[in-house]
Tab-separated table of N, CA and C in Angstrom:
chain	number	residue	atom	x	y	z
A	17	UNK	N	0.841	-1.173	0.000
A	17	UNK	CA	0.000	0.000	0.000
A	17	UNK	C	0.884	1.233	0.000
A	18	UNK	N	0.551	2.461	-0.726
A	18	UNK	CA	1.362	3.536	-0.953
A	18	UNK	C	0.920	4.057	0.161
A	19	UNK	N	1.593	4.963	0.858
A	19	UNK	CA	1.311	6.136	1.410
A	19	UNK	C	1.342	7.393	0.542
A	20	UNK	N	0.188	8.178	0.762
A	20	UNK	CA	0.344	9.521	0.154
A	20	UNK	C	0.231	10.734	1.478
A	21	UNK	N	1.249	11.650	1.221
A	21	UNK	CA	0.945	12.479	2.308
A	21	UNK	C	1.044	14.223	1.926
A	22	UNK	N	0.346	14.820	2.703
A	22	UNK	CA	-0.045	16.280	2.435
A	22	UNK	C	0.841	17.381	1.912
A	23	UNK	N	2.029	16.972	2.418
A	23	UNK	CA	3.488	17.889	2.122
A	23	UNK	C	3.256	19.317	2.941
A	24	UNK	N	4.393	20.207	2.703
A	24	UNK	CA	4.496	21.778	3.000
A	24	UNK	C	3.279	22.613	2.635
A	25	UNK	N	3.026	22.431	1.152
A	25	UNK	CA	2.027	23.106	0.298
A	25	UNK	C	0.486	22.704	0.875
A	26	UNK	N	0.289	21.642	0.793
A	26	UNK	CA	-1.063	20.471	1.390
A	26	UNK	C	-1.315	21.258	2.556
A	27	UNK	N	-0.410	21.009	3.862
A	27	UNK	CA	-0.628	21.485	5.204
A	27	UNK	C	-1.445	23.638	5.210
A	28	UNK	N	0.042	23.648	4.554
A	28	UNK	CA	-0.318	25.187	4.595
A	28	UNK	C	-1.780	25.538	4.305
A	29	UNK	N	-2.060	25.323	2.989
A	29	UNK	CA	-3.118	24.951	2.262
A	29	UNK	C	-4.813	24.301	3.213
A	30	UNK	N	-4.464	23.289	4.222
A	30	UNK	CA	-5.369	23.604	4.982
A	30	UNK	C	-5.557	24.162	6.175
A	31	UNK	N	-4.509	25.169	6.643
A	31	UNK	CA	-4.622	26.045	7.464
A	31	UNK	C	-5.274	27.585	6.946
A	32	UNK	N	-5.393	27.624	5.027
A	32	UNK	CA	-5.351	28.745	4.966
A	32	UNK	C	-7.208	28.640	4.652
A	33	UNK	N	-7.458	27.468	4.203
A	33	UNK	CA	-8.647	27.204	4.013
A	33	UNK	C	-9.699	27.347	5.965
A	34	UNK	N	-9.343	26.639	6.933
A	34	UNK	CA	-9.844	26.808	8.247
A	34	UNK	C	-9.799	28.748	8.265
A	35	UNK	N	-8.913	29.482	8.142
A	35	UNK	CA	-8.367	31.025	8.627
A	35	UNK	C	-9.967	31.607	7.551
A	36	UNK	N	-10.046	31.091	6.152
A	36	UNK	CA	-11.185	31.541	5.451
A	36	UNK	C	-12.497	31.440	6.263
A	37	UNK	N	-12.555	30.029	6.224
A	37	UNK	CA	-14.240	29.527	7.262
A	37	UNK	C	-14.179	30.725	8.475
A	38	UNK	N	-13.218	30.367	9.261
A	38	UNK	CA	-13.250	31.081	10.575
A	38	UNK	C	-13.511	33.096	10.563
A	39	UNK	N	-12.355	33.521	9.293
A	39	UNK	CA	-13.316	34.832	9.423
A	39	UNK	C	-14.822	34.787	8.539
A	40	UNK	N	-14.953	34.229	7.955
A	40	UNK	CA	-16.911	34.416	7.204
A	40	UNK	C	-17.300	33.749	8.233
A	41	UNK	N	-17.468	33.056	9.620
A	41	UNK	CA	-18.049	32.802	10.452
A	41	UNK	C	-18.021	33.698	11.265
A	42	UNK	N	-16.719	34.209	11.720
A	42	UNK	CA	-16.820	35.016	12.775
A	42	UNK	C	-16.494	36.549	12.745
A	43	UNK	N	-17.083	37.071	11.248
A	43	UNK	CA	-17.316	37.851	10.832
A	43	UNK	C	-16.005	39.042	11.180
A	44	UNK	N	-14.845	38.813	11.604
A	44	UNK	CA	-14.215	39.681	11.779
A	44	UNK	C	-13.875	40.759	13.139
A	45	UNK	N	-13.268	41.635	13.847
A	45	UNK	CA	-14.021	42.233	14.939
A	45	UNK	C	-13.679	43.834	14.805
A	46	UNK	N	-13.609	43.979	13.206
A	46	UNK	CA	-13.449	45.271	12.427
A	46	UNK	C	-15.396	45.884	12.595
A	47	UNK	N	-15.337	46.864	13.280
A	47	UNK	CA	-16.911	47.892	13.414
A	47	UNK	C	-16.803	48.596	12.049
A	48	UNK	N	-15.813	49.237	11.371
A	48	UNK	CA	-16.049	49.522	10.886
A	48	UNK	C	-16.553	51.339	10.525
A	49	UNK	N	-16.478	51.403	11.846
A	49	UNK	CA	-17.174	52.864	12.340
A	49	UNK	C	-15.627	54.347	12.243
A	50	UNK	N	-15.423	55.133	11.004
A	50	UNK	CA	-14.617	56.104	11.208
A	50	UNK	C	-14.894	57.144	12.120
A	51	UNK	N	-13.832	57.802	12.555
A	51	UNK	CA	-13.545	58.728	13.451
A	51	UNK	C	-13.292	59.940	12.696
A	52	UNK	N	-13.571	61.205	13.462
A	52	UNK	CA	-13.443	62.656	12.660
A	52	UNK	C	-13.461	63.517	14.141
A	53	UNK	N	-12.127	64.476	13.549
A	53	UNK	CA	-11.456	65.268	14.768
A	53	UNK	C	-12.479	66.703	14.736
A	54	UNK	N	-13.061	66.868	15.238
A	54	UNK	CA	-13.856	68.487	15.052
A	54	UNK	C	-12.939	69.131	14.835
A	55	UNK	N	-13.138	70.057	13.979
A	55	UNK	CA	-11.828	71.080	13.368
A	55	UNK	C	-12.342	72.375	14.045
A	56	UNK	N	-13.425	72.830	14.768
A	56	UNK	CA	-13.724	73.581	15.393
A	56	UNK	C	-14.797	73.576	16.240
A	57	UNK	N	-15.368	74.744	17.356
A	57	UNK	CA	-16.537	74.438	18.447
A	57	UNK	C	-17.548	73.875	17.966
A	58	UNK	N	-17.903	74.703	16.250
A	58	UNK	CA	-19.113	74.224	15.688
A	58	UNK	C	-19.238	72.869	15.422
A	59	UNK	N	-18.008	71.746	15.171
A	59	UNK	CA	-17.714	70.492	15.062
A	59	UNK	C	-18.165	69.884	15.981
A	60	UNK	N	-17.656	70.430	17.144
A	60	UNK	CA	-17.375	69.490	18.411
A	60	UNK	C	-18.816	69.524	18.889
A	61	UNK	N	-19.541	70.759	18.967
A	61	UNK	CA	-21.013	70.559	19.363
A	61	UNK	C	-21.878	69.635	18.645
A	62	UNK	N	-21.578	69.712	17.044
A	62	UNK	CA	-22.203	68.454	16.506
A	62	UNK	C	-21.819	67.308	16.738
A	63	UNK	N	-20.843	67.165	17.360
A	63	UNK	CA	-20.051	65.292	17.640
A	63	UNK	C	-20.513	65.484	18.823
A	64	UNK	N	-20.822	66.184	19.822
A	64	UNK	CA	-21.504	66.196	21.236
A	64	UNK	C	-23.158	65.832	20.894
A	65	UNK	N	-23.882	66.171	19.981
A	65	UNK	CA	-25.393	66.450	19.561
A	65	UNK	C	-25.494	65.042	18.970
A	66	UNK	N	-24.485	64.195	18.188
A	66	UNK	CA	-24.572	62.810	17.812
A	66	UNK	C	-24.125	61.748	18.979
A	67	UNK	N	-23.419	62.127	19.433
A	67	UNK	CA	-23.657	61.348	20.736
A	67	UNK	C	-24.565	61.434	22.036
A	68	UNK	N	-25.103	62.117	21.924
A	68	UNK	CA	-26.887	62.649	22.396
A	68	UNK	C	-27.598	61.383	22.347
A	69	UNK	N	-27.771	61.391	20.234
A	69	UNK	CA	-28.586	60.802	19.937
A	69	UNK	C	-28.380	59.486	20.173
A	70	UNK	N	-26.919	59.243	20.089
A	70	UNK	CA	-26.358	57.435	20.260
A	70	UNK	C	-27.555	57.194	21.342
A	71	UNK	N	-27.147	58.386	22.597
A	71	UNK	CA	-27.221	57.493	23.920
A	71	UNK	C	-28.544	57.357	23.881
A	72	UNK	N	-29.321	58.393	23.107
A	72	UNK	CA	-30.423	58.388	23.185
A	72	UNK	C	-31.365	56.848	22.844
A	73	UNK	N	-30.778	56.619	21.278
A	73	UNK	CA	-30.523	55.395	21.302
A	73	UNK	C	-30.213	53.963	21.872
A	74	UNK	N	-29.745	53.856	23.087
A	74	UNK	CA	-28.775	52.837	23.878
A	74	UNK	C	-29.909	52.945	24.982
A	75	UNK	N	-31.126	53.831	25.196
A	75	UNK	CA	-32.049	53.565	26.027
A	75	UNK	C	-32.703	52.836	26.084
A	76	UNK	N	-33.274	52.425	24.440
A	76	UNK	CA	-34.224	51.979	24.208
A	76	UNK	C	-33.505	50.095	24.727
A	77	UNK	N	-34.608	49.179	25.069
A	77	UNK	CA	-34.607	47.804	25.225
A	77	UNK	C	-34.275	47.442	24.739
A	78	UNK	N	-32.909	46.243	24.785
A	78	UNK	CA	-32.238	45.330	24.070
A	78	UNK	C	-33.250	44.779	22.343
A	79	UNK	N	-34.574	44.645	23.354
A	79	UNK	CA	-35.938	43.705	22.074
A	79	UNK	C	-36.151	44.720	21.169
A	80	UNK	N	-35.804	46.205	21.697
A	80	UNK	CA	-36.250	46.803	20.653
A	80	UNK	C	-35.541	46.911	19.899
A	81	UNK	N	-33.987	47.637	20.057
A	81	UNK	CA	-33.331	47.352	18.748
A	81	UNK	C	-33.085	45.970	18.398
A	82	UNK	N	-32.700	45.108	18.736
A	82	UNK	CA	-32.949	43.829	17.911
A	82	UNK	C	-33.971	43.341	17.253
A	83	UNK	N	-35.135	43.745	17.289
A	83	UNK	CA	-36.026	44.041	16.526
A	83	UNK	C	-36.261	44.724	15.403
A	84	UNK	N	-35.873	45.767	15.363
A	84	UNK	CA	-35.539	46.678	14.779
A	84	UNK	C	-36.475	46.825	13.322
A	85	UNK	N	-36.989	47.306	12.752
A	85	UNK	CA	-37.500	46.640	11.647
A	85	UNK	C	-37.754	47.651	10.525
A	86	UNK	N	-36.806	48.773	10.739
A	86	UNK	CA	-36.521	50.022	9.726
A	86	UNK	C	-34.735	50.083	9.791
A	87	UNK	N	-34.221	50.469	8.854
A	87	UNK	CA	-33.206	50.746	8.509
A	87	UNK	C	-33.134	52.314	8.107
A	88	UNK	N	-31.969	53.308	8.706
A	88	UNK	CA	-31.934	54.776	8.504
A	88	UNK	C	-30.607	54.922	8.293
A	89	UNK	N	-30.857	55.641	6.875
A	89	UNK	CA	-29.910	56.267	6.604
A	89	UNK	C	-29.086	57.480	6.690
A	90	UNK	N	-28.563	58.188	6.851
A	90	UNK	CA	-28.040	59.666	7.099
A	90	UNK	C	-26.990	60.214	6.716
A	91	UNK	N	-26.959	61.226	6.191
A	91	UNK	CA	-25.941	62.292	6.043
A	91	UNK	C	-25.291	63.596	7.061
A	92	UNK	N	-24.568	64.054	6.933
A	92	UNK	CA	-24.478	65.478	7.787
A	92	UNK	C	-23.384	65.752	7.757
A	93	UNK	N	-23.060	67.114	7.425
A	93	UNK	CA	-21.916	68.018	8.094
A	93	UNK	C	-21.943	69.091	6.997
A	94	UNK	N	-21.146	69.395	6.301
A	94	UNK	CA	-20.449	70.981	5.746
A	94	UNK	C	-20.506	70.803	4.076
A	95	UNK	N	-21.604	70.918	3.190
A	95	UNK	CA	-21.367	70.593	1.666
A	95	UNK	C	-21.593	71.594	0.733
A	96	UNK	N	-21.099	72.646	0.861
A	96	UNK	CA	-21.515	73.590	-0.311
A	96	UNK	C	-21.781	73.679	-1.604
A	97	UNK	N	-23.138	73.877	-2.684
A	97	UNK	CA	-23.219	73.494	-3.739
A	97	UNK	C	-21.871	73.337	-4.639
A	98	UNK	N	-21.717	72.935	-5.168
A	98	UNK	CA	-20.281	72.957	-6.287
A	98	UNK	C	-20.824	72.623	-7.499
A	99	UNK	N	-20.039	72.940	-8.824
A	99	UNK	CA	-20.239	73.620	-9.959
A	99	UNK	C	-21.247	71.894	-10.327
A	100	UNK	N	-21.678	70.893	-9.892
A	100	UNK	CA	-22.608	70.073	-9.980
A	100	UNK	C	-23.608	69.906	-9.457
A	101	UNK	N	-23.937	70.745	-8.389
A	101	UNK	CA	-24.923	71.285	-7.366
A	101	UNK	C	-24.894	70.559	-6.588
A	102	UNK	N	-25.851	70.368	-5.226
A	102	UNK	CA	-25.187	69.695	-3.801
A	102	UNK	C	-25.175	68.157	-3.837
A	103	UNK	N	-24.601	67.709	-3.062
A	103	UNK	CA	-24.333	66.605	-2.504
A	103	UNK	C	-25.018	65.820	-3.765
A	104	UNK	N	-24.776	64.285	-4.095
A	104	UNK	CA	-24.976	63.394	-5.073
A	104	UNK	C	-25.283	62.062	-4.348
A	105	UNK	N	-26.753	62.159	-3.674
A	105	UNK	CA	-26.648	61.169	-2.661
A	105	UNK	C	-27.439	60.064	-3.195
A	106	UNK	N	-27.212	58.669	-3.124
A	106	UNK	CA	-27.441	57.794	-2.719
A	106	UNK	C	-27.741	56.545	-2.045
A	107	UNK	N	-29.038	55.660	-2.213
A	107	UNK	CA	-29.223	54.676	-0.803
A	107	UNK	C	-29.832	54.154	-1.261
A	108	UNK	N	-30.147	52.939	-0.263
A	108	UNK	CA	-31.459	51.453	-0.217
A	108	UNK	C	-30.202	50.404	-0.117
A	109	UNK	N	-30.836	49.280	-0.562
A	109	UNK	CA	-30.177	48.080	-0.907
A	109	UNK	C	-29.793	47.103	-2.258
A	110	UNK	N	-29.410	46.265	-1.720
A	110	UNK	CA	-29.169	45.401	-3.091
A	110	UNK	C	-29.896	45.473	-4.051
A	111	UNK	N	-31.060	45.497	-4.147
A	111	UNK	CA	-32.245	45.473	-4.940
A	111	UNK	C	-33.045	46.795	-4.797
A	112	UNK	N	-33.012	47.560	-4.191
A	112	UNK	CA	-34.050	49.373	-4.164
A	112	UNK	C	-32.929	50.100	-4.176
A	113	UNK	N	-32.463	51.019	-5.099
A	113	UNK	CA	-31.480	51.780	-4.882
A	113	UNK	C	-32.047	53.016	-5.318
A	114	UNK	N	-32.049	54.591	-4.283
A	114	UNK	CA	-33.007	55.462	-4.292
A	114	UNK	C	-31.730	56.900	-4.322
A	115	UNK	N	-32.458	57.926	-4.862
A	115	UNK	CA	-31.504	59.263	-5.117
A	115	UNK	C	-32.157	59.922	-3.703
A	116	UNK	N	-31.385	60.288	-2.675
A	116	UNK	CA	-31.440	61.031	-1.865
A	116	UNK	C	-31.647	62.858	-1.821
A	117	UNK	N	-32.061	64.022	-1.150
A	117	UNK	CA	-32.123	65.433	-1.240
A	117	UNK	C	-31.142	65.811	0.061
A	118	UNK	N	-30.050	66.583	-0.528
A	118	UNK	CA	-29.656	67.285	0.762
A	118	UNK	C	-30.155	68.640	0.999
A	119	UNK	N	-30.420	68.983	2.412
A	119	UNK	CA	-31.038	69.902	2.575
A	119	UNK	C	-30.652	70.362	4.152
A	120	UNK	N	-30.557	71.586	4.322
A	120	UNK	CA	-29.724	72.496	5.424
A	120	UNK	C	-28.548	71.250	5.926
A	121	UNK	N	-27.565	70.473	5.428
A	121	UNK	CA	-26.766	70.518	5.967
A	121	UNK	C	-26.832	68.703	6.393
A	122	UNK	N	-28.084	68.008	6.028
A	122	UNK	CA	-28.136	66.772	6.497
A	122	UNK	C	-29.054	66.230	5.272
A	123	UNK	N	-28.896	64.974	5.558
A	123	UNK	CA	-29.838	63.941	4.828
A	123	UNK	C	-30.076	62.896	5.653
A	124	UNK	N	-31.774	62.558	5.878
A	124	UNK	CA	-32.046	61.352	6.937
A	124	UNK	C	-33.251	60.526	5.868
A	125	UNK	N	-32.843	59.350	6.057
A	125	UNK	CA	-34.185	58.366	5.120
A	125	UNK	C	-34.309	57.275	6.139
A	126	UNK	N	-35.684	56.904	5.973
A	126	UNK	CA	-35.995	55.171	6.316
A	126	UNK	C	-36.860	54.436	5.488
A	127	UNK	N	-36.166	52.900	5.893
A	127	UNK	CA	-36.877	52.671	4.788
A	127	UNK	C	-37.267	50.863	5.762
A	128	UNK	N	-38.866	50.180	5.429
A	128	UNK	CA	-38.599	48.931	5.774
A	128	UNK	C	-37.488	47.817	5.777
A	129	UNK	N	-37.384	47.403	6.700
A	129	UNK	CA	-36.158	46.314	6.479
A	129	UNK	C	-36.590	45.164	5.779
A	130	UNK	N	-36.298	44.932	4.434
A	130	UNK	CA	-36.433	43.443	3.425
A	130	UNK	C	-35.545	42.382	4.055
A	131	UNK	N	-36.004	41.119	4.752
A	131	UNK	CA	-35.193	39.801	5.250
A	131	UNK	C	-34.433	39.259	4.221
A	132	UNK	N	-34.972	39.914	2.657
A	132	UNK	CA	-34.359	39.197	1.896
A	132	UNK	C	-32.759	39.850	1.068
A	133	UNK	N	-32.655	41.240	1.733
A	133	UNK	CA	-31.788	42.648	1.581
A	133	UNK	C	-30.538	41.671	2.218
A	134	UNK	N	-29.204	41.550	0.517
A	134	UNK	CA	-27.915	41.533	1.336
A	134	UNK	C	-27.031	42.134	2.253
A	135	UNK	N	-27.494	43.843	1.213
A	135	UNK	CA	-27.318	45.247	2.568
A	135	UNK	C	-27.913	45.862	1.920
A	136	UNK	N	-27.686	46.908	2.879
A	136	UNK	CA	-28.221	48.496	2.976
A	136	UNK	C	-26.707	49.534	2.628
A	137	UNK	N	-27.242	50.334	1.908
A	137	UNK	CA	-25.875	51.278	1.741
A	137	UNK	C	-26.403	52.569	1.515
A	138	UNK	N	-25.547	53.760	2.082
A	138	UNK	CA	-25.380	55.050	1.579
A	138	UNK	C	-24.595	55.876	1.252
A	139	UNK	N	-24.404	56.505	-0.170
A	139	UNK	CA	-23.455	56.938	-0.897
A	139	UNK	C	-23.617	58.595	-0.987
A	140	UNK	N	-22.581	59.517	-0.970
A	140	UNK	CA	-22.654	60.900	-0.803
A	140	UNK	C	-21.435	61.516	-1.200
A	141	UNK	N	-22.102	62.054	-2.490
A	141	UNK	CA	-20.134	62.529	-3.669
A	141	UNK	C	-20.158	63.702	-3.213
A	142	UNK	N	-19.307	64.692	-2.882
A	142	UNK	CA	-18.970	66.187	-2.442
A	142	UNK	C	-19.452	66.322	-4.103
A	143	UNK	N	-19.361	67.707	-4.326
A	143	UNK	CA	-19.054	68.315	-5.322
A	143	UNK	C	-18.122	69.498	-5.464
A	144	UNK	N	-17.218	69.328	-5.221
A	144	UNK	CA	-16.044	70.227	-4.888
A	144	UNK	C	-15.739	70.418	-3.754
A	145	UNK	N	-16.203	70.370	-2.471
A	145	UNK	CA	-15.500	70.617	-1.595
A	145	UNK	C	-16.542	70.364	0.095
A	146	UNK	N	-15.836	70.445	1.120
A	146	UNK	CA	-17.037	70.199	2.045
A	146	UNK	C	-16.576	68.908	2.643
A	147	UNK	N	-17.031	68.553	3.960
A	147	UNK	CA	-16.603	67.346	5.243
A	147	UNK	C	-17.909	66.881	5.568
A	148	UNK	N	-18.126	65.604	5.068
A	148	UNK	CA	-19.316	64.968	5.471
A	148	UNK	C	-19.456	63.775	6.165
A	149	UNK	N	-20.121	63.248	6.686
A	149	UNK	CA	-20.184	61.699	7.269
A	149	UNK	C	-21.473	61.046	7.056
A	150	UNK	N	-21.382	60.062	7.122
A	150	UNK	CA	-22.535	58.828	6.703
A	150	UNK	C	-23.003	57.799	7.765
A	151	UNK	N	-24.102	57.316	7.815
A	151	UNK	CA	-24.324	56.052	8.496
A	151	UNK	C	-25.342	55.135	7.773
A	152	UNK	N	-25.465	53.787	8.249
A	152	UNK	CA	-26.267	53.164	8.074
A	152	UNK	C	-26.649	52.516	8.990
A	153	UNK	N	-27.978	52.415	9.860
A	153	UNK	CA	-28.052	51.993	11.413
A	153	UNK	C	-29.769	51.001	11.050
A	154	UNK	N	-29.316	49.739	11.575
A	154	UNK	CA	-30.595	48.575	11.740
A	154	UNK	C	-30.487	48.528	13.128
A	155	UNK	N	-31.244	48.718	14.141
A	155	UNK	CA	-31.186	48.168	15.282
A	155	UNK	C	-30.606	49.138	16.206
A	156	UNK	N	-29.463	47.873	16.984
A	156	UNK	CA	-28.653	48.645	17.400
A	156	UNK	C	-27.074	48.483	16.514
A	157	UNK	N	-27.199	48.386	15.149
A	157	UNK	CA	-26.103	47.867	14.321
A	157	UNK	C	-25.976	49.208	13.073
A	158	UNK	N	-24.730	49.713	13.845
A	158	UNK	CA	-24.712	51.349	12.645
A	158	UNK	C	-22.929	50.949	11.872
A	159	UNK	N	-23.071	51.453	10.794
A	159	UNK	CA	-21.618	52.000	10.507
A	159	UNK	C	-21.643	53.077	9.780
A	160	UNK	N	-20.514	53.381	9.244
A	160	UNK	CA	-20.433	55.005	9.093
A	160	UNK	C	-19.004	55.518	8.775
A	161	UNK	N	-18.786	56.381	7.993
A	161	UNK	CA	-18.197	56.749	7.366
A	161	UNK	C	-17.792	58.043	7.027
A	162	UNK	N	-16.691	58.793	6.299
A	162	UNK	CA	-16.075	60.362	6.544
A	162	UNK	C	-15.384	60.516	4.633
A	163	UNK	N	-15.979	61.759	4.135
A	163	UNK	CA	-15.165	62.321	3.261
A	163	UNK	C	-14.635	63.927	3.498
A	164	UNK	N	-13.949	64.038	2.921
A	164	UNK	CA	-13.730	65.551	2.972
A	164	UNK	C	-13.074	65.863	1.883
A	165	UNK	N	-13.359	67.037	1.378
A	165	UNK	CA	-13.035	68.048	0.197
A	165	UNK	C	-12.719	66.908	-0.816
A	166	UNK	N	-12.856	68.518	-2.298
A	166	UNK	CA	-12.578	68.014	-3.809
A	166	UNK	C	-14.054	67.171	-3.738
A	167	UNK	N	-13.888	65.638	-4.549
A	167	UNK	CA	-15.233	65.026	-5.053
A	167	UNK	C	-14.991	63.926	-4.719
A	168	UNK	N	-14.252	63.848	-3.411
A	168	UNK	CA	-14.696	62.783	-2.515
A	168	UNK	C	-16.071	62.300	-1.976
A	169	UNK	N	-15.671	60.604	-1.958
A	169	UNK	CA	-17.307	59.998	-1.596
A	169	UNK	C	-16.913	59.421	-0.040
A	170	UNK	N	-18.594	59.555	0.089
A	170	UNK	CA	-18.353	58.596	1.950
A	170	UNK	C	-19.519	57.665	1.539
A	171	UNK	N	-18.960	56.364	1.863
A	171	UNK	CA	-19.716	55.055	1.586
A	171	UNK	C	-19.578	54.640	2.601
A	172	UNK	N	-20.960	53.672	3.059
A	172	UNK	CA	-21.007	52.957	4.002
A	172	UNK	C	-21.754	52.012	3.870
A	173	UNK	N	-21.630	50.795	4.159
A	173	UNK	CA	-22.770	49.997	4.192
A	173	UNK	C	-23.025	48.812	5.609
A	174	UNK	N	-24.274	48.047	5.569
A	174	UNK	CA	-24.377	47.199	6.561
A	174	UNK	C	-24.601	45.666	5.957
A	175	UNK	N	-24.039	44.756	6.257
A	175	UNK	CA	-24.213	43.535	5.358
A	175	UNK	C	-24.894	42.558	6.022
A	176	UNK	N	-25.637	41.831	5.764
A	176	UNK	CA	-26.660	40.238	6.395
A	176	UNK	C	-25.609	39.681	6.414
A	177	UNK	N	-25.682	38.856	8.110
A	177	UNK	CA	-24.646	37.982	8.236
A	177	UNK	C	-24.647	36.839	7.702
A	178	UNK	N	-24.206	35.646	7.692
A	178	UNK	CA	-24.258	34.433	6.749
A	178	UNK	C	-25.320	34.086	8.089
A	179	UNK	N	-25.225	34.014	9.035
A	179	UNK	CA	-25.746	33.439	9.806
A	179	UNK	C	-27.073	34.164	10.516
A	180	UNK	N	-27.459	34.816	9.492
A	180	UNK	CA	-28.582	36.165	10.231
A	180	UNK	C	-27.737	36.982	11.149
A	181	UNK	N	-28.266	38.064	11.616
A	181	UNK	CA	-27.940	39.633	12.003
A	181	UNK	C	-27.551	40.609	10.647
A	182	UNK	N	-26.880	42.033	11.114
A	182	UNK	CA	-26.502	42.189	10.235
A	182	UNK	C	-25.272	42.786	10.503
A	183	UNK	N	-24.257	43.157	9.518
A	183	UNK	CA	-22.596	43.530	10.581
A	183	UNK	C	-21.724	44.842	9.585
C-alpha cells in the first residue's frame, strides 16, 4: 500500500482554508465605524449632539433594537453646492437603490427592512468641496463613514450575516 501524504504546500493549504471559514463565520471584529477630529466648536457641538442621539438610542430595550425593523440612513456636516450642485446622494439596498435630497446641511431616510436585503448602503459625492459623514443603522447595528473636500465619496454599508444579524 502507498502512502500519500499532504506535504508543505497540502498542510499550509489547509490552514489557509480553516483562517477563510473562521473569518466568514466570525465575521471579523473590524466595526467599521470612522472617526473625525472636530476642526472647530461648531464640530465638536455636533459630535456632542450625535452622541446625544447614540445614547439616546442605547435607552431603548435590548428587544427593541434587535427588533428593529426600519433601517436609517443619514448624512451630515459641511457641503456647499459645487459647480454640480449639492451633494450626489445615494441609498437602499441590493435590490431598491433610491436618489437622496440634501437639505440644510443633512440627509435622513428610512426605509422597511427586506429579510431578503444583502445590505443596505449610503453613498454621498462632495461636489467640490465640504466634510461629510454617513451612516447606516438597523437596530442597534450602525456603521459610518467620513469624506472631505474636492469630489470625494463617503460610503457605508451594513451587510446580512451568513448566519442572520446584520454587521
Amino acid at each position: 500500500m502507498k502512502k500519500i501524504g499532504l506535504g508543505c504546500l497540502g498542510v499550509i493549504g489547509l490552514f489557509v482554508i480553516i483562517g477563510i471559514i473562521a473569518a466568514v463565520v466570525g465575521g471579523g471584529s473590524d466595526d467599521g465605524k470612522a472617526t473625525a477630529k472636530p476642526s472647530s466648536t461648531a464640530d465638536a457641538s455636533k459630535t456632542d449632539e450625535k452622541k446625544d442621539e447614540q445614547s439616546d438610542d442605547s435607552s431603548k430595550s435590548d428587544d427593541e433594537n434587535k427588533d428593529s425593523k426600519t433601517v436609517v440612513f443619514k448624512v451630515w456636516g459641511t457641503a456647499p453646492d459645487g459647480a454640480l450642485g449639492p451633494l450626489d446622494i445615494t441609498y437602499g439596498s441590493d435590490s431598491d437603490t433610491r436618489k437622496g435630497t440634501w437639505s440644510d446641511g443633512k440627509f435622513e431616510a428610512t426605509l422597511p427592512v427586506n429579510k431578503d436585503a444583502m445590505y443596505y448602503q449610503v453613498t454621498a459625492q462632495l461636489q467640490g468641496s465640504g466634510d461629510i459623514q454617513c451612516s447606516v443603522t438597523i437596530g442597534d447595528k450602525t456603521k459610518s463613514a467620513h469624506a472631505s473636500g474636492g469630489y470625494n465619496i463617503c460610503q457605508t454599508q451594513l451587510n446580512a450575516g451568513l448566519l442572520g444579524g446584520w454587521k
